[in-house]
Coordinates of C-alpha atoms in Angstrom, one line a residue:
Chain D
M142 CA -177.7 85.9 39.4
A143 CA -181.0 84.7 38.6
S144 CA -182.4 88.3 38.1
E145 CA -179.3 89.0 35.8
T146 CA -180.9 86.0 33.3
T147 CA -184.2 87.2 33.3
N148 CA -182.9 91.0 32.0
Q149 CA -180.7 89.2 29.6
S150 CA -183.2 87.1 27.8
P151 CA -184.6 89.2 25.5
K152 CA -181.0 90.6 24.3
S153 CA -179.6 86.6 24.2
S154 CA -182.5 85.7 21.8
Q155 CA -181.4 88.7 19.5
E156 CA -177.7 87.9 19.6
K157 CA -179.1 83.9 19.0
S158 CA -180.9 84.8 15.8
T159 CA -178.1 86.9 14.6
A160 CA -175.2 84.5 14.9
L161 CA -176.8 81.6 14.1
E162 CA -178.7 83.1 11.1
K163 CA -175.2 84.6 9.9
I164 CA -174.2 80.7 10.1
K165 CA -177.5 79.1 8.7
S166 CA -177.5 81.6 5.7
G167 CA -174.3 80.5 4.8
K168 CA -173.0 84.0 5.3
V169 CA -170.4 82.2 7.6
K170 CA -168.4 79.1 6.3
M171 CA -166.2 76.7 8.5
H172 CA -162.5 76.4 7.1
S173 CA -161.8 73.0 5.6
K174 CA -159.9 70.2 7.5
L175 CA -157.1 71.3 4.8
Y176 CA -156.7 74.5 5.8
F177 CA -156.2 73.7 9.3
V178 CA -153.4 71.3 8.1
L179 CA -151.7 73.4 5.8
K180 CA -152.0 76.3 8.8
T181 CA -150.0 73.8 10.9
L182 CA -147.7 73.0 8.5
L183 CA -147.0 76.2 7.6
W184 CA -146.3 77.0 11.2
A185 CA -143.9 73.7 11.4
I186 CA -142.2 74.8 8.5
G187 CA -141.3 78.1 10.1
A188 CA -140.6 76.6 13.2
V189 CA -137.8 74.3 11.9
L190 CA -136.8 77.2 9.6
I191 CA -136.0 79.6 13.0
F192 CA -134.6 76.1 14.6
I193 CA -132.2 75.7 12.3
A194 CA -131.1 79.4 11.8
S195 CA -131.0 79.4 15.6
V196 CA -128.6 76.3 15.8
Y197 CA -126.6 78.3 12.7
L198 CA -125.9 81.2 14.6
V199 CA -124.8 79.4 17.7
N200 CA -122.5 77.6 15.6
L201 CA -121.1 80.5 14.0
L202 CA -120.8 81.9 17.6
F203 CA -118.9 78.8 18.7
L204 CA -116.7 79.2 15.7
V205 CA -116.1 83.0 16.2
L206 CA -115.0 82.2 20.0
H207 CA -112.2 79.6 18.6
K208 CA -111.0 80.8 15.9
S209 CA -110.6 84.3 17.3
G210 CA -109.5 82.9 20.5
L211 CA -111.6 84.8 22.3
W212 CA -112.5 82.2 24.6
L213 CA -109.2 82.0 26.1
L214 CA -109.0 85.5 27.2
P215 CA -110.6 85.3 30.4
T216 CA -108.0 83.2 31.7
F217 CA -105.4 86.6 31.6
G218 CA -107.5 88.2 34.1
P219 CA -109.3 91.1 34.6
K220 CA -107.2 92.5 31.8
G221 CA -108.2 89.8 29.5
M222 CA -111.8 89.7 30.6
K223 CA -112.1 92.9 29.3
V224 CA -110.8 92.7 26.2
F225 CA -112.7 89.6 25.9
L226 CA -116.1 91.6 26.3
S227 CA -115.2 94.4 23.9
N228 CA -114.3 91.9 21.0
F229 CA -117.2 89.6 22.0
P230 CA -119.7 89.3 19.3
W231 CA -122.5 90.9 20.9
I232 CA -124.7 91.3 17.6
L233 CA -124.7 87.8 16.6
L234 CA -125.9 86.8 20.3
L235 CA -128.4 89.2 20.4
I236 CA -129.7 88.1 16.8
V237 CA -129.7 84.4 18.8
L238 CA -131.3 85.8 21.5
I239 CA -134.1 87.3 18.9
F240 CA -134.2 83.7 17.1
V241 CA -135.0 82.1 20.8
A242 CA -137.9 84.6 21.5
L243 CA -139.3 83.7 18.6
L244 CA -139.3 79.9 19.0
E245 CA -140.6 80.5 22.4
I246 CA -143.8 82.7 21.0
L247 CA -144.1 79.6 18.2
I248 CA -144.0 76.7 21.0
R249 CA -146.3 78.5 23.4
R250 CA -149.6 77.6 21.7
F251 CA -148.4 74.1 22.9
S252 CA -149.9 72.9 26.5
V253 CA -146.3 71.5 26.6
A254 CA -145.2 74.6 26.9
Y255 CA -147.5 77.2 28.3
K256 CA -148.5 74.8 31.2
R257 CA -144.7 75.5 32.6
P258 CA -143.2 78.6 33.6
M259 CA -142.0 80.2 30.3
I260 CA -138.2 80.2 31.7
Y261 CA -138.3 76.3 31.4
S262 CA -139.1 76.1 27.6
I263 CA -136.4 79.2 27.2
L264 CA -133.9 77.3 28.7
A265 CA -134.6 74.2 27.1
I266 CA -134.3 76.1 23.4
L267 CA -131.1 77.8 24.7
V268 CA -129.4 74.3 25.7
L269 CA -130.6 72.4 22.7
I270 CA -129.3 75.0 20.6
S271 CA -126.3 75.4 22.3
L272 CA -125.7 71.7 22.4
I273 CA -126.1 71.2 18.6
G274 CA -124.5 74.0 17.6
F275 CA -121.4 73.1 19.9
L276 CA -121.6 69.8 18.2
I277 CA -121.5 70.9 14.8
Q278 CA -118.7 73.3 16.0
K279 CA -116.7 70.2 17.0
S280 CA -117.4 68.3 13.1
S281 CA -115.7 68.9 10.4
F282 CA -118.7 71.2 8.6
N283 CA -117.2 74.6 9.8
E284 CA -114.0 73.1 8.1
H285 CA -115.6 72.3 5.0
I286 CA -117.6 75.5 4.8
L287 CA -114.4 77.8 5.6
K288 CA -112.9 75.6 2.9
Q289 CA -115.5 76.4 0.3
V290 CA -115.6 80.2 1.2
E291 CA -111.6 80.0 0.5
K292 CA -112.0 78.6 -2.9
G293 CA -114.6 81.5 -3.7
H294 CA -117.2 78.8 -3.9
L295 CA -119.8 80.5 -1.9
P296 CA -119.1 83.8 -3.0
I297 CA -122.3 85.3 -0.7
T298 CA -121.3 84.3 2.6
N299 CA -117.7 85.3 1.8
R300 CA -118.1 88.7 3.5
F301 CA -120.2 87.2 6.3
Y302 CA -117.6 84.9 7.2
N303 CA -114.6 87.6 6.9
R304 CA -117.0 89.9 8.9
Y305 CA -117.3 87.2 11.6
G306 CA -115.3 84.4 11.3
M307 CA -111.8 85.6 10.7
Q308 CA -110.7 88.2 12.6
R309 CA -108.5 88.4 15.6
P310 CA -109.2 90.4 18.6
E311 CA -107.1 93.4 18.9
N312 CA -103.6 92.8 20.6
V313 CA -103.8 89.0 20.9
Y314 CA -101.1 87.1 18.8
F315 CA -101.3 83.5 18.2
G316 CA -97.7 81.8 17.7
V317 CA -94.6 79.2 17.8
V318 CA -91.8 80.2 20.0
I319 CA -88.8 80.0 17.7
K320 CA -86.2 81.5 19.5
I321 CA -86.0 82.8 23.4
N322 CA -83.2 85.7 23.7
N323 CA -81.7 86.5 27.0
D324 CA -83.1 89.9 27.3
K325 CA -86.8 88.8 28.8
S326 CA -88.2 88.6 25.0
F327 CA -88.6 85.9 22.6
F328 CA -89.8 85.5 19.0
I329 CA -92.9 83.9 18.0
K330 CA -93.8 82.8 14.0
E331 CA -97.7 83.6 13.6
D332 CA -99.5 81.0 11.7
N333 CA -99.6 83.5 8.8
G334 CA -95.8 83.2 8.7
T335 CA -95.1 87.0 10.6
L336 CA -92.3 86.9 12.8
R337 CA -93.0 88.8 16.0
K338 CA -90.8 89.8 19.0
V339 CA -92.3 89.5 22.4
E340 CA -91.3 91.5 25.5
I341 CA -91.8 89.8 28.8
L342 CA -92.7 93.1 31.3
S343 CA -92.5 92.7 35.3
S344 CA -96.1 92.9 35.4
T345 CA -96.7 89.9 32.3
Y346 CA -99.2 87.7 33.5
F347 CA -98.9 83.9 33.3
P348 CA -102.0 82.0 34.0
Q349 CA -100.2 78.6 33.7
K350 CA -96.9 79.3 35.7
I351 CA -95.1 77.4 32.8
N352 CA -91.8 78.0 31.4
I353 CA -91.7 79.0 28.0
K354 CA -89.4 76.9 25.6
E355 CA -88.7 76.8 21.6
G356 CA -91.6 75.1 19.9
D357 CA -94.6 75.6 22.2
Y358 CA -97.5 77.2 20.7
I359 CA -98.8 80.1 22.6
M360 CA -100.9 83.0 23.1
V361 CA -99.9 86.4 23.7
M362 CA -101.9 89.3 24.9
G363 CA -100.5 92.9 24.7
R364 CA -99.8 96.1 22.6
M365 CA -97.3 96.4 19.8
I366 CA -95.2 99.4 20.4
N367 CA -92.3 99.9 17.3
G368 CA -92.5 96.7 16.3
I369 CA -92.1 94.9 19.7
I370 CA -95.2 93.0 21.5
R371 CA -95.3 93.9 25.0
A372 CA -97.1 91.1 26.6
E373 CA -99.4 91.7 29.7
G374 CA -100.3 88.2 29.5
I375 CA -99.1 84.8 27.8
R376 CA -100.2 81.1 27.5
K377 CA -99.4 78.0 26.2
I378 CA -101.8 76.7 23.7
D379 CA -101.9 72.6 24.7
D380 CA -102.8 70.0 22.3
L381 CA -106.5 69.8 23.9
E382 CA -107.2 73.7 22.9
K383 CA -105.1 73.6 19.7
K384 CA -108.1 71.1 18.6
F385 CA -110.7 73.4 19.5
N386 CA -108.8 76.3 18.3
P387 CA -107.3 75.6 15.2
P388 CA -105.0 77.9 13.4
P389 CA -106.4 80.7 11.8
F390 CA -106.7 81.2 8.0
S391 CA -104.2 81.9 5.6
P392 CA -102.8 85.3 4.9
S393 CA -104.7 85.7 1.7
F394 CA -108.0 85.1 3.3
L395 CA -107.4 87.5 6.5
P396 CA -109.3 90.7 6.0
P397 CA -106.8 94.0 5.0
D398 CA -105.0 95.7 8.0
Chain W
M118 CA -184.0 62.4 18.9
A119 CA -183.7 65.7 20.6
N120 CA -183.3 64.2 23.9
S121 CA -180.7 61.6 23.3
L122 CA -178.4 64.8 21.4
N123 CA -178.8 66.8 24.8
K124 CA -177.4 63.8 26.8
K125 CA -174.2 64.1 24.3
T126 CA -171.3 65.6 25.8
D127 CA -170.3 68.9 23.8
E128 CA -167.4 67.0 22.4
E129 CA -169.3 64.3 21.1
I130 CA -171.6 66.9 19.3
V131 CA -168.5 68.4 18.1
S132 CA -167.5 65.6 16.3
M133 CA -170.6 65.4 14.9
I134 CA -170.4 68.5 13.6
Q135 CA -167.2 68.0 12.1
L136 CA -168.6 65.3 10.2
G137 CA -171.2 67.6 8.6
K138 CA -174.4 67.9 10.9
I139 CA -174.0 71.7 11.4
E140 CA -177.2 72.4 12.4
L141 CA -176.1 70.7 15.8
F142 CA -174.1 73.9 16.4
D143 CA -177.5 74.9 18.0
I144 CA -177.3 72.8 20.9
L145 CA -173.3 74.1 21.5
F146 CA -174.9 77.5 21.3
E147 CA -177.6 76.7 23.6
R148 CA -175.4 75.4 26.2
Y149 CA -172.4 78.1 26.1
E150 CA -174.3 81.2 25.2
E151 CA -175.2 82.5 28.8
K152 CA -171.7 81.3 30.0
I153 CA -170.1 83.2 27.7
S154 CA -172.4 86.4 27.9
R155 CA -171.8 86.4 31.5
Y156 CA -168.4 86.0 31.0
A157 CA -168.0 89.3 28.9
K158 CA -170.2 91.2 30.7
K159 CA -167.9 90.7 34.2
F160 CA -164.9 91.2 32.4
L161 CA -165.5 93.7 29.8
L162 CA -166.9 96.3 32.3
D163 CA -168.2 99.1 30.5
Y164 CA -168.0 97.9 26.8
D165 CA -170.7 99.0 24.6
D166 CA -170.3 95.8 22.2
I167 CA -170.2 93.3 24.6
E168 CA -173.3 91.5 22.4
D169 CA -171.3 92.0 19.1
L170 CA -168.1 90.6 20.6
V171 CA -170.2 87.3 21.8
Q172 CA -171.4 86.6 18.4
Q173 CA -168.4 86.9 17.3
V174 CA -167.1 84.5 19.4
F175 CA -169.6 81.8 18.4
I176 CA -169.2 82.9 14.7
K177 CA -165.4 82.0 15.4
A178 CA -165.8 78.7 16.9
Y179 CA -167.8 78.1 13.9
I180 CA -165.3 78.9 11.8
N181 CA -162.8 77.0 13.4
I182 CA -164.8 74.3 14.6
K183 CA -162.5 71.9 12.5
S184 CA -159.4 72.7 14.3
F185 CA -160.9 71.2 17.5
D186 CA -159.4 68.0 18.9
A187 CA -162.4 66.1 20.5
S188 CA -159.9 64.4 22.6
R189 CA -159.9 68.0 24.9
K190 CA -162.4 69.8 26.8
F191 CA -164.4 72.3 24.4
S192 CA -165.4 74.3 27.2
S193 CA -161.8 75.5 27.4
W194 CA -161.5 75.8 23.9
I195 CA -164.7 78.1 23.3
Y196 CA -163.4 79.9 26.7
R197 CA -160.1 80.4 24.7
I198 CA -161.6 82.1 21.5
A199 CA -163.7 84.2 23.7
H200 CA -160.6 85.2 25.8
N201 CA -158.9 85.9 22.9
E202 CA -161.8 88.2 21.4
F203 CA -162.1 90.0 24.7
I204 CA -158.4 90.6 25.4
N205 CA -158.5 92.3 21.7
A206 CA -161.2 94.5 22.5
I207 CA -159.4 95.7 25.3
R208 CA -156.2 96.2 23.5
K209 CA -158.2 97.9 20.8
K210 CA -160.1 100.3 22.9
E211 CA -157.3 101.3 25.3
K212 CA -159.4 101.6 28.2
E213 CA -157.1 99.5 30.7
P214 CA -153.0 98.4 31.0
L215 CA -152.8 95.2 29.3
P216 CA -148.9 94.3 29.4
F217 CA -147.6 92.3 26.2
F218 CA -145.3 90.0 28.3
D219 CA -146.4 89.0 31.9
L220 CA -143.4 88.1 34.2
D221 CA -146.0 86.0 36.3
A222 CA -145.7 83.1 33.9
L223 CA -141.5 83.6 33.2
F224 CA -140.5 82.1 36.7
P225 CA -142.1 79.0 38.5
S226 CA -143.9 80.1 41.6
T227 CA -144.5 78.4 45.1
V228 CA -148.5 79.2 45.3
S229 CA -150.5 75.8 45.3
K230 CA -151.4 74.3 42.0
N231 CA -154.6 72.9 44.1
D232 CA -157.9 74.7 43.5
I233 CA -158.9 77.0 46.4
D234 CA -162.2 75.9 48.3
K235 CA -164.8 77.1 46.4
K236 CA -167.8 76.0 48.7
I237 CA -167.4 77.9 51.6
Q238 CA -169.1 81.2 51.9
E239 CA -169.8 81.1 48.2
K240 CA -172.2 83.7 48.3
E241 CA -170.7 86.2 50.3
L242 CA -167.8 86.1 48.2
H243 CA -169.6 86.7 44.8
S244 CA -171.4 89.1 45.8
L245 CA -167.8 90.7 47.2
L246 CA -166.4 90.1 43.9
E247 CA -169.5 91.3 41.9
K248 CA -168.7 94.6 43.8
H249 CA -164.8 95.1 43.5
L250 CA -164.2 93.3 40.0
N251 CA -164.1 96.5 38.2
K252 CA -161.1 97.4 40.4
L253 CA -159.2 95.0 39.4
N254 CA -156.3 94.9 36.8
P255 CA -157.6 92.5 33.7
K256 CA -154.7 90.1 34.2
Y257 CA -156.4 89.3 38.0
R258 CA -160.2 90.0 37.0
E259 CA -160.4 87.4 34.3
P260 CA -159.1 84.3 36.3
L261 CA -161.2 85.3 39.3
I262 CA -164.3 85.2 36.8
L263 CA -163.0 82.1 35.3
Y264 CA -162.8 80.4 38.5
Y265 CA -165.4 81.8 40.8
F266 CA -168.2 82.8 38.1
E267 CA -167.9 80.3 35.4
C268 CA -166.7 77.4 38.0
L269 CA -163.5 76.3 35.9
S270 CA -161.0 74.5 37.8
Y271 CA -157.3 76.0 37.6
K272 CA -156.4 73.8 34.8
E273 CA -158.9 74.3 32.8
I274 CA -158.1 78.0 33.3
A275 CA -154.9 77.8 32.6
D276 CA -155.9 76.5 29.4
V277 CA -158.0 78.8 28.3
L278 CA -155.3 81.5 29.5
H279 CA -152.4 79.9 28.1
I280 CA -150.2 79.5 31.3
P281 CA -148.8 77.7 33.8
T282 CA -151.3 76.3 36.4
S283 CA -149.2 77.6 39.4
T284 CA -149.6 81.3 37.6
V285 CA -153.5 80.8 37.7
G286 CA -153.1 80.2 41.9
V287 CA -151.1 83.3 42.1
R288 CA -153.1 85.6 40.0
I289 CA -156.3 84.4 41.8
K290 CA -154.4 85.1 45.0
R291 CA -153.2 88.5 43.8
G292 CA -156.3 89.4 42.6
I293 CA -158.1 88.4 46.3
E294 CA -155.4 90.5 48.1
S295 CA -155.6 93.5 45.8
I296 CA -160.0 93.6 46.7
K297 CA -159.1 92.6 50.3
K298 CA -156.6 96.0 50.4
T299 CA -159.3 98.1 48.8
L300 CA -162.3 97.0 51.4
Q301 CA -159.8 97.9 53.9
K302 CA -158.8 101.3 52.7
S303 CA -162.8 102.1 52.0
D304 CA -165.7 100.5 52.5
Y305 CA -164.6 97.7 54.8
Q306 CA -165.4 98.9 58.3
I307 CA -168.8 99.8 57.3
W308 CA -169.3 96.3 55.8
Q309 CA -167.7 94.7 58.7
V310 CA -170.5 96.4 61.1
K311 CA -172.9 94.7 59.1
Q312 CA -171.6 91.1 58.3
P313 CA -168.3 91.3 60.5
I314 CA -167.7 87.6 60.6
N315 CA -168.7 85.9 57.2
H316 CA -166.9 88.9 55.5
Q317 CA -163.5 88.4 57.0
K318 CA -163.9 83.8 57.1
V319 CA -163.9 84.6 53.3
L320 CA -161.2 86.6 53.1
K321 CA -159.1 84.3 55.5
K322 CA -160.5 81.2 53.9
N323 CA -159.3 82.2 50.2
L324 CA -155.9 83.9 51.3
L325 CA -154.5 80.6 53.0
L326 CA -153.8 79.1 49.4

């Protein structure tokens, strides 16, 4: 080690003169305190904006799951799960994950984040934005926004909400049972007023083991053939689920078939 | 006056520089010049612009000195600047692989967060590391240099590399294991004939994390 230091001495003095000379000659100037305050402020604004955007997108994700009834599909077993996965808004989830990654990069500069395994801070961000997004979904915020969109007060977001918020998954119907027939079929009235005939098959799956009565609000998964829905799964929507999954938008608001 | 300044801590001197006594930057330069040069020479193996990079570290430290929080350790702060500078140099030269994302820091590890006992067989281990550092991946080479040559603690290394303390332990352990494998493959047997007991002891002690 000693010999190494001796060998380095001439070079070290040259380094010193060059670096220190640049400083002393005024060629290099230190940044002011204000520069760092503004930099930190800019960083904080960026982090807050990304956080708000993440919460909004998670809230939108919950909105789509609830409004479309997607979240109830896995109760119909493997077939329901298949429809759930094929209709899940994956792009929205991908954008949320990109935003979470950005947030992680931003908070990684703090010792509270980098001194712990990355998975902890990623999970903390995910839990936090999911919790806030869920609470917003439960509040009247979305209903208020949707009403504004419906009235055309928010023209830019109209397309966006139509794209993500209004669509029902394919082959899924919601409605009130209005008449039960003797031939293992019944009629439902959809939320937009359309009457549909539903046919119960031997393979129809009932996750709740219930008897369908007139007046029940139900969800039917099945293909429509010749105007009749051939039910692959039927389940009742109880009051609690209805609260989480309110009836969809008015017919005028639905995207064209 | 000079004597009293020499007794002051790095952080006290930085506070004085922040208040306008910029000439005191010389003292910090004196204190860290050799350390940063040694770190650079061991970390950046065959780079011809090491001296420029070392100068750049001090210039960046000077430019950003008002962002330093005097309640923290100055040594970790300047080593962090040096780390960033050297990593950028490695990326620029593309001589060695340097992953953008590392799984080491993603999940918690079971390796001890406590420092390895460095006092045992330090000389032997130093010569062993010096000989084989160039065979290591930069991500293992760097914590070994900071720990064995720069005498930083796990906590300080964690602050320099911005990784969890346990990950520092993992990397040091894997670095030593990697050297052990290299020794077993190549000149370990020759070495063993000359100094069999010391060499084995060093490796065993350091692998028992």
